[in-house]
Amino acid sequence: MSYKIACLPGDGIGPEVATSVKRILDAIGHQFEQQFEVSHHLIGGAAIDEFGVALPDETLSACKQADATFLAAIGGPKWDHSEIRPEQGLLKLRAELEVYANIRPLTMYPQLASASPLKSEILEGTDFIIVRELTGGIYFGAKSRHSDYATDECKYSVEEVERIARVAFELATERNNHLTSVDKANVLETSKLWREVVSRIGEQEFPQVALHHQLVDSCAMKLIQSPSEFDVILTENMFGDILSDEASVLAGSMGLLASSSVGSRYGLFEPIHGSAPDIAGQGIANPYASILSIAMMLRWLKLPKEAESIELAVSGAIDSGILTKDLNSSSDVTTQQAIEAVVSRINAS
Ligand code: NAD
């Protein structure tokens, strides 16, 4: 079959890690007799520089016409004070594609236990997925700025909570029937609504799933104290953003965590990390989060064998010690070398 993939490299290390998309998909296409047609489009700061907007119409329509979209990362200090912000492009893209469910698996590689600052006995058995609501909440609410105060509205509708809750419950049924819903229901009205709706969906539609509610502050603590207790974590947009960066510390690096953002129609696949301006241009960014996001894309496109081949190749490269600096401070493995290590393992599979 032939698949059209829109690739949005973005800013900072984005274009460096995005070079993996064509390399990996060409290798997979060759190995599994599939065709992937990869097209590149601007978003974020790069699009602001070229067209004065963070999400050009051409990019949006290419994403809508593609079978799936890969986005690397946007943003950077160059645009921190510009009137149009790169982040607006990403938020608009997620909203336009209506990809309300952001799924972030925490894949632990036992061979990387020493890359995490946590003790290996704490990490043992850790394997969870964060399901983050992606198109609602405070990031999308009305904003106002005045000379002496500013506001950000946080709003969730019953329908928005119902649909993300169903995604998380479904995932829980495919794993261990254990779901932790994270909120701040002791303070926030949106969280009280969240808790009521999630409880109702659980009771009515997924009685086999054990549901626990947890406050976001204690969840942040438990994530590093006893991470193996979690299985599927369901939470709202901002809490999910923060908790998944925290969770990346368990895996050893931001450069390892992939994500898929899906709705009823489109799929957007991105590493969880940002544009890492501190290392941009040096060719040392870890490409594995991007490559694992491509695997998530292929699984969503119903190509499980192809997805698995990528995951095995990444694990094999890690086994062989092909680690960028974020995982081994004395390493001089480059982004391109890590990509080629995965490609050669796919070719040999
Ligand atoms: P960041 O994720 O870019 O970087 C945090 C730290 O992790 C940095 O030290 C960085 O060097 C390291 N890191 C991240 N990805 C890495 C990789 N693949 N390999 C090796 N090291 C890696 O977060 P930040 O510094 O808070 O934000 C930088 C910019 O990225 C900001 O403009 C922010 O708005 C933007 N951002 C974009 C996204 C996105 O595109 N989805 C997400 C988060 C932040």
Short mmCIF file of C-alpha atoms and ligand atoms in Angstrom, two decimals:
data_model
loop_
_atom_site.label_atom_id
_atom_site.label_comp_id
_atom_site.label_asym_id
_atom_site.label_seq_id
_atom_site.Cartn_x
_atom_site.Cartn_y
_atom_site.Cartn_z
CA MET A 1 0.00 0.00 0.00
CA SER A 2 0.96 3.60 -0.38
CA TYR A 3 0.77 6.12 2.47
CA LYS A 4 1.14 9.90 2.41
CA ILE A 5 2.99 11.24 5.44
CA ALA A 6 3.20 14.96 6.23
CA CYS A 7 6.43 15.75 8.10
CA LEU A 8 6.68 19.04 10.03
CA PRO A 9 10.29 19.48 11.26
CA GLY A 10 9.65 22.82 13.04
CA ASP A 11 12.44 24.53 14.97
CA GLY A 12 15.61 23.94 17.01
CA ILE A 13 16.49 20.23 17.09
CA GLY A 14 13.20 19.53 15.23
CA PRO A 15 14.76 19.45 11.74
CA GLU A 16 17.66 17.33 13.07
CA VAL A 17 15.49 14.58 14.57
CA ALA A 18 12.94 14.83 11.71
CA THR A 19 15.54 13.56 9.24
CA SER A 20 14.72 10.16 10.78
CA VAL A 21 11.24 10.14 9.22
CA LYS A 22 12.24 9.56 5.60
CA ARG A 23 15.20 7.33 6.50
CA ILE A 24 13.11 5.05 8.73
CA LEU A 25 10.05 4.95 6.46
CA ASP A 26 12.20 4.20 3.40
CA ALA A 27 13.81 1.30 5.28
CA ILE A 28 10.43 -0.01 6.48
CA GLY A 29 8.92 0.42 3.00
CA HIS A 30 11.74 -1.58 1.48
CA GLN A 31 11.58 -4.32 4.10
CA PHE A 32 7.79 -4.72 4.15
CA GLU A 33 6.91 -3.73 0.57
CA GLN A 34 5.02 -0.60 1.51
CA GLN A 35 5.30 2.86 0.01
CA PHE A 36 5.61 6.00 2.08
CA GLU A 37 5.52 9.36 0.38
CA VAL A 38 6.96 11.92 2.82
CA SER A 39 6.35 15.64 2.23
CA HIS A 40 7.85 18.44 4.36
CA HIS A 41 6.02 21.56 5.56
CA LEU A 42 6.74 24.56 7.76
CA ILE A 43 5.29 25.17 11.22
CA GLY A 44 6.21 27.23 14.29
CA GLY A 45 9.07 29.72 14.21
CA ALA A 46 10.26 28.56 10.78
CA ALA A 47 6.80 29.33 9.37
CA ILE A 48 6.66 32.71 11.15
CA ASP A 49 10.00 33.66 9.55
CA GLU A 50 8.86 32.58 6.09
CA PHE A 51 5.15 33.46 6.01
CA GLY A 52 4.42 35.53 9.14
CA VAL A 53 2.07 32.85 10.53
CA ALA A 54 2.77 29.88 12.82
CA LEU A 55 0.56 27.45 10.88
CA PRO A 56 0.38 28.26 7.15
CA ASP A 57 -2.78 27.13 5.30
CA GLU A 58 -0.60 25.01 3.03
CA THR A 59 0.74 23.06 6.03
CA LEU A 60 -2.71 22.52 7.51
CA SER A 61 -4.18 21.30 4.25
CA ALA A 62 -1.18 18.97 3.65
CA CYS A 63 -1.79 17.45 7.12
CA LYS A 64 -5.49 17.01 6.39
CA GLN A 65 -4.76 15.34 3.07
CA ALA A 66 -2.06 13.05 4.48
CA ASP A 67 -2.72 9.63 6.02
CA ALA A 68 -0.79 10.76 9.10
CA THR A 69 1.33 13.69 10.30
CA PHE A 70 4.66 13.71 12.12
CA LEU A 71 5.70 16.83 14.02
CA ALA A 72 9.17 17.17 15.58
CA ALA A 73 9.21 20.31 17.79
CA ILE A 74 8.50 24.02 17.65
CA GLY A 75 9.67 27.15 19.48
CA GLY A 76 12.85 28.78 20.66
CA PRO A 77 14.23 31.98 22.17
CA LYS A 78 14.25 33.73 18.80
CA TRP A 79 10.45 33.97 18.90
CA ASP A 80 9.95 34.33 22.67
CA HIS A 81 8.99 37.98 22.35
CA SER A 82 7.38 37.95 18.92
CA GLU A 83 3.72 38.84 18.69
CA ILE A 84 2.91 35.57 16.94
CA ARG A 85 4.25 32.62 18.95
CA PRO A 86 5.34 29.28 17.46
CA GLU A 87 3.18 27.44 20.04
CA GLN A 88 0.08 28.98 18.44
CA GLY A 89 0.83 26.90 15.34
CA LEU A 90 0.94 23.65 17.30
CA LEU A 91 -2.18 24.43 19.34
CA LYS A 92 -4.06 25.39 16.17
CA LEU A 93 -2.92 22.24 14.39
CA ARG A 94 -4.10 20.02 17.26
CA ALA A 95 -7.45 21.85 17.37
CA GLU A 96 -7.94 21.77 13.58
CA LEU A 97 -7.17 18.06 13.41
CA GLU A 98 -9.38 17.54 16.50
CA VAL A 99 -6.78 15.22 18.01
CA TYR A 100 -8.15 15.37 21.53
CA ALA A 101 -6.41 12.25 22.89
CA ASN A 102 -2.68 12.42 23.48
CA ILE A 103 -1.26 9.03 24.38
CA ARG A 104 2.19 8.94 25.96
CA PRO A 105 3.58 5.52 26.84
CA LEU A 106 6.44 5.39 29.29
CA THR A 107 8.69 2.76 27.81
CA MET A 108 11.45 1.72 30.17
CA TYR A 109 14.60 0.14 28.83
CA PRO A 110 16.14 -1.87 31.69
CA GLN A 111 19.56 -1.40 30.10
CA LEU A 112 19.14 2.37 30.66
CA ALA A 113 18.25 2.22 34.36
CA SER A 114 21.48 4.02 35.19
CA ALA A 115 20.49 6.98 32.98
CA SER A 116 17.71 7.84 35.43
CA PRO A 117 18.56 9.67 38.67
CA LEU A 118 16.13 7.33 40.46
CA LYS A 119 17.25 4.09 42.12
CA SER A 120 16.73 1.02 39.95
CA GLU A 121 14.62 -0.72 42.62
CA ILE A 122 12.12 2.18 42.43
CA LEU A 123 11.98 1.91 38.64
CA GLU A 124 11.54 -1.86 38.54
CA GLY A 125 8.25 -2.92 36.95
CA THR A 126 7.42 0.61 35.77
CA ASP A 127 5.25 0.54 32.67
CA PHE A 128 2.43 3.05 32.28
CA ILE A 129 0.67 5.22 29.74
CA ILE A 130 -0.43 8.80 30.20
CA VAL A 131 -3.64 9.75 28.40
CA ARG A 132 -3.70 13.53 28.22
CA GLU A 133 -6.70 15.58 27.04
CA LEU A 134 -5.20 17.73 24.30
CA THR A 135 -7.66 20.20 22.83
CA GLY A 136 -9.39 21.71 25.87
CA GLY A 137 -8.67 23.23 29.26
CA ILE A 138 -6.58 26.22 30.16
CA TYR A 139 -4.36 26.17 27.05
CA PHE A 140 -7.40 26.78 24.87
CA GLY A 141 -9.48 29.07 27.14
CA ALA A 142 -9.98 32.81 26.69
CA LYS A 143 -6.95 34.86 27.73
CA SER A 144 -6.71 38.46 28.78
CA ARG A 145 -3.84 40.76 29.61
CA HIS A 146 -4.21 44.06 31.49
CA SER A 147 -1.66 46.42 32.94
CA ASP A 148 -1.94 44.98 36.46
CA TYR A 149 -3.42 41.50 35.96
CA ALA A 150 -3.87 38.67 33.48
CA THR A 151 -6.34 35.78 33.14
CA ASP A 152 -6.50 32.33 31.54
CA GLU A 153 -9.86 30.61 31.46
CA CYS A 154 -9.98 26.86 32.07
CA LYS A 155 -13.10 25.26 30.64
CA TYR A 156 -14.15 21.64 30.10
CA SER A 157 -17.50 20.41 28.78
CA VAL A 158 -19.09 17.10 29.78
CA GLU A 159 -18.64 15.86 26.22
CA GLU A 160 -14.92 16.68 26.18
CA VAL A 161 -14.37 14.72 29.40
CA GLU A 162 -16.56 11.80 28.26
CA ARG A 163 -14.67 11.22 25.02
CA ILE A 164 -11.17 11.30 26.57
CA ALA A 165 -12.36 9.14 29.48
CA ARG A 166 -13.56 6.49 27.01
CA VAL A 167 -10.14 6.45 25.31
CA ALA A 168 -8.42 5.88 28.67
CA PHE A 169 -10.90 3.23 29.85
CA GLU A 170 -10.57 1.37 26.53
CA LEU A 171 -6.78 1.38 26.92
CA ALA A 172 -7.11 0.15 30.50
CA THR A 173 -9.21 -2.81 29.31
CA GLU A 174 -6.42 -3.74 26.87
CA ARG A 175 -3.92 -3.69 29.77
CA ASN A 176 -4.62 -4.44 33.44
CA ASN A 177 -8.08 -2.89 34.00
CA HIS A 178 -6.56 -0.25 36.24
CA LEU A 179 -7.09 3.48 35.65
CA THR A 180 -5.90 6.47 37.69
CA SER A 181 -7.73 9.71 36.90
CA VAL A 182 -5.77 12.77 37.97
CA ASP A 183 -7.37 16.10 38.83
CA LYS A 184 -7.46 18.89 41.41
CA ALA A 185 -11.04 18.31 42.54
CA ASN A 186 -10.40 19.78 46.00
CA VAL A 187 -10.05 23.23 44.41
CA LEU A 188 -11.09 23.44 40.76
CA GLU A 189 -14.66 23.31 39.38
CA THR A 190 -13.40 21.83 36.12
CA SER A 191 -11.80 19.03 38.15
CA LYS A 192 -15.03 18.37 40.08
CA LEU A 193 -16.84 17.99 36.77
CA TRP A 194 -13.97 15.84 35.46
CA ARG A 195 -14.22 13.49 38.45
CA GLU A 196 -18.02 13.16 38.22
CA VAL A 197 -17.96 12.41 34.49
CA VAL A 198 -15.06 9.94 34.68
CA SER A 199 -16.77 8.09 37.57
CA ARG A 200 -20.05 7.87 35.63
CA ILE A 201 -18.39 6.59 32.43
CA GLY A 202 -16.53 4.02 34.51
CA GLU A 203 -19.64 2.78 36.36
CA GLN A 204 -21.88 2.70 33.28
CA GLU A 205 -19.54 1.54 30.53
CA PHE A 206 -16.42 -0.03 32.07
CA PRO A 207 -17.39 -1.67 35.37
CA GLN A 208 -14.50 -4.15 35.00
CA VAL A 209 -11.94 -1.32 35.31
CA ALA A 210 -10.75 -0.39 38.81
CA LEU A 211 -10.84 3.42 38.85
CA HIS A 212 -8.84 5.52 41.31
CA HIS A 213 -8.97 9.29 41.56
CA GLN A 214 -5.81 11.09 42.56
CA LEU A 215 -4.99 14.75 43.12
CA VAL A 216 -2.35 16.08 40.76
CA ASP A 217 0.03 17.20 43.51
CA SER A 218 0.15 13.79 45.17
CA CYS A 219 0.35 12.13 41.75
CA ALA A 220 3.48 14.19 40.98
CA MET A 221 5.00 12.83 44.18
CA LYS A 222 3.92 9.20 43.62
CA LEU A 223 5.27 9.20 40.08
CA ILE A 224 8.80 9.34 41.39
CA GLN A 225 8.17 7.55 44.69
CA SER A 226 6.38 4.44 43.41
CA PRO A 227 5.97 4.69 39.61
CA SER A 228 5.27 0.97 39.17
CA GLU A 229 1.87 1.43 40.88
CA PHE A 230 0.51 3.22 37.80
CA ASP A 231 -0.89 1.58 34.71
CA VAL A 232 -3.06 4.04 32.75
CA ILE A 233 -3.13 7.67 33.90
CA LEU A 234 -5.92 9.89 32.59
CA THR A 235 -5.63 13.63 33.01
CA GLU A 236 -6.44 17.06 31.60
CA ASN A 237 -4.31 19.08 29.24
CA MET A 238 -1.98 21.08 31.51
CA PHE A 239 -1.56 18.41 34.19
CA GLY A 240 -0.69 15.88 31.46
CA ASP A 241 1.86 18.24 29.95
CA ILE A 242 3.65 18.63 33.27
CA LEU A 243 3.37 15.05 34.53
CA SER A 244 4.70 13.57 31.31
CA ASP A 245 7.85 15.72 31.42
CA GLU A 246 8.29 14.52 35.00
CA ALA A 247 7.74 10.92 33.88
CA SER A 248 10.48 11.25 31.26
CA VAL A 249 12.99 11.37 34.11
CA LEU A 250 12.03 7.78 34.95
CA ALA A 251 12.94 6.65 31.42
CA GLY A 252 16.24 8.51 31.56
CA SER A 253 15.68 11.26 28.99
CA MET A 254 13.07 13.37 27.24
CA GLY A 255 14.70 12.10 24.07
CA LEU A 256 13.08 8.68 24.53
CA LEU A 257 9.39 9.47 24.91
CA ALA A 258 7.03 9.25 21.95
CA SER A 259 3.39 10.24 21.66
CA SER A 260 0.37 9.89 19.44
CA SER A 261 -2.43 12.41 19.27
CA VAL A 262 -5.62 11.04 17.81
CA GLY A 263 -9.27 11.88 17.41
CA SER A 264 -12.03 10.44 15.28
CA ARG A 265 -10.24 11.07 11.98
CA TYR A 266 -6.66 12.37 11.99
CA GLY A 267 -3.45 11.20 13.66
CA LEU A 268 -0.55 13.43 14.74
CA PHE A 269 2.63 11.80 16.03
CA GLU A 270 5.30 13.69 17.95
CA PRO A 271 8.10 13.21 20.45
CA ILE A 272 7.13 14.75 23.79
CA HIS A 273 10.22 16.95 23.93
CA GLY A 274 10.53 20.52 22.73
CA SER A 275 13.01 22.19 20.37
CA ALA A 276 15.90 21.98 22.91
CA PRO A 277 17.55 25.29 21.94
CA ASP A 278 20.45 24.52 24.29
CA ILE A 279 21.69 21.73 22.00
CA ALA A 280 20.18 22.77 18.64
CA GLY A 281 22.58 22.85 15.69
CA GLN A 282 25.10 20.51 17.31
CA GLY A 283 23.79 17.28 15.75
CA ILE A 284 23.67 15.53 19.13
CA ALA A 285 19.90 15.38 19.82
CA ASN A 286 18.45 11.99 20.64
CA PRO A 287 16.28 10.86 17.69
CA TYR A 288 14.76 7.81 19.43
CA ALA A 289 11.62 9.64 20.68
CA SER A 290 10.91 10.67 17.08
CA ILE A 291 11.61 7.20 15.74
CA LEU A 292 9.34 5.63 18.37
CA SER A 293 6.66 8.17 17.40
CA ILE A 294 6.94 6.87 13.83
CA ALA A 295 6.34 3.37 15.24
CA MET A 296 3.19 4.66 16.98
CA MET A 297 2.12 6.16 13.66
CA LEU A 298 2.52 2.84 11.85
CA ARG A 299 0.57 0.97 14.53
CA TRP A 300 -2.24 3.55 14.14
CA LEU A 301 -2.09 3.00 10.37
CA LYS A 302 -2.69 -0.69 11.14
CA LEU A 303 0.87 -1.75 10.32
CA PRO A 304 1.76 -3.56 13.58
CA LYS A 305 4.59 -5.70 12.15
CA GLU A 306 6.26 -2.61 10.76
CA ALA A 307 5.82 -0.77 14.08
CA GLU A 308 7.30 -3.64 16.00
CA SER A 309 10.27 -3.81 13.67
CA ILE A 310 11.09 -0.17 14.51
CA GLU A 311 10.70 -0.74 18.25
CA LEU A 312 12.96 -3.78 18.15
CA ALA A 313 15.54 -1.86 16.11
CA VAL A 314 15.58 1.01 18.66
CA SER A 315 15.90 -1.44 21.53
CA GLY A 316 18.72 -3.23 19.66
CA ALA A 317 20.57 0.05 19.07
CA ILE A 318 20.24 0.90 22.78
CA ASP A 319 21.47 -2.61 23.67
CA SER A 320 24.53 -1.98 21.51
CA GLY A 321 25.27 1.20 23.43
CA ILE A 322 24.36 3.60 20.61
CA LEU A 323 23.42 6.38 23.00
CA THR A 324 23.45 10.12 22.48
CA LYS A 325 24.83 12.46 25.15
CA ASP A 326 21.55 12.84 27.04
CA LEU A 327 21.77 9.12 27.91
CA ASN A 328 25.53 8.84 28.32
CA SER A 329 27.40 12.04 29.06
CA SER A 330 30.70 10.70 27.75
CA SER A 331 29.21 9.59 24.42
CA ASP A 332 29.92 11.31 21.12
CA VAL A 333 27.23 9.44 19.16
CA THR A 334 25.52 11.88 16.81
CA THR A 335 21.84 12.12 15.88
CA GLN A 336 22.62 10.76 12.42
CA GLN A 337 24.64 7.83 13.78
CA ALA A 338 21.77 6.86 16.08
CA ILE A 339 19.30 7.07 13.16
CA GLU A 340 21.56 4.93 10.97
CA ALA A 341 21.97 2.38 13.78
CA VAL A 342 18.18 1.92 13.77
CA VAL A 343 18.00 1.85 9.95
CA SER A 344 20.67 -0.84 9.71
CA ARG A 345 18.83 -3.00 12.26
CA ILE A 346 15.56 -2.62 10.31
CA ASN A 347 17.41 -3.58 7.11
CA ALA A 348 18.83 -6.66 8.82
CA SER A 349 15.48 -7.78 10.31
P1 NAD B 1 12.78 20.93 25.80
O1 NAD B 1 12.01 19.66 25.78
O2 NAD B 1 13.05 21.53 24.47
O3 NAD B 1 14.19 20.68 26.52
C1 NAD B 1 14.29 20.32 27.90
C2 NAD B 1 15.67 19.68 28.15
O4 NAD B 1 15.68 18.37 27.57
C3 NAD B 1 16.81 20.45 27.50
O5 NAD B 1 17.94 20.38 28.33
C4 NAD B 1 17.08 19.68 26.22
O6 NAD B 1 18.41 19.77 25.74
C5 NAD B 1 16.72 18.26 26.62
N1 NAD B 1 16.18 17.52 25.45
C6 NAD B 1 14.94 17.64 24.92
N2 NAD B 1 14.81 16.84 23.86
C7 NAD B 1 15.99 16.21 23.71
C8 NAD B 1 16.48 15.25 22.78
N3 NAD B 1 15.72 14.76 21.76
N4 NAD B 1 17.76 14.84 22.89
C9 NAD B 1 18.54 15.28 23.89
N5 NAD B 1 18.13 16.18 24.82
C10 NAD B 1 16.87 16.64 24.72
O7 NAD B 1 11.98 21.95 26.72
P2 NAD B 1 12.25 23.50 27.00
O8 NAD B 1 13.71 23.77 27.04
O9 NAD B 1 11.40 23.82 28.16
O10 NAD B 1 11.64 24.26 25.76
C11 NAD B 1 12.39 24.69 24.64
C12 NAD B 1 11.44 25.20 23.57
O11 NAD B 1 10.63 24.11 23.09
C13 NAD B 1 10.46 26.27 24.05
O12 NAD B 1 10.35 27.24 23.04
C14 NAD B 1 9.16 25.53 24.24
O13 NAD B 1 8.03 26.35 24.06
C15 NAD B 1 9.26 24.50 23.14
N6 NAD B 1 8.46 23.28 23.37
C16 NAD B 1 7.90 22.72 22.29
C17 NAD B 1 7.20 21.54 22.41
C18 NAD B 1 6.64 20.91 21.18
O14 NAD B 1 7.05 21.27 20.08
N7 NAD B 1 5.75 19.95 21.30
C19 NAD B 1 7.10 20.91 23.65
C20 NAD B 1 7.73 21.50 24.75
C21 NAD B 1 8.41 22.68 24.60
#
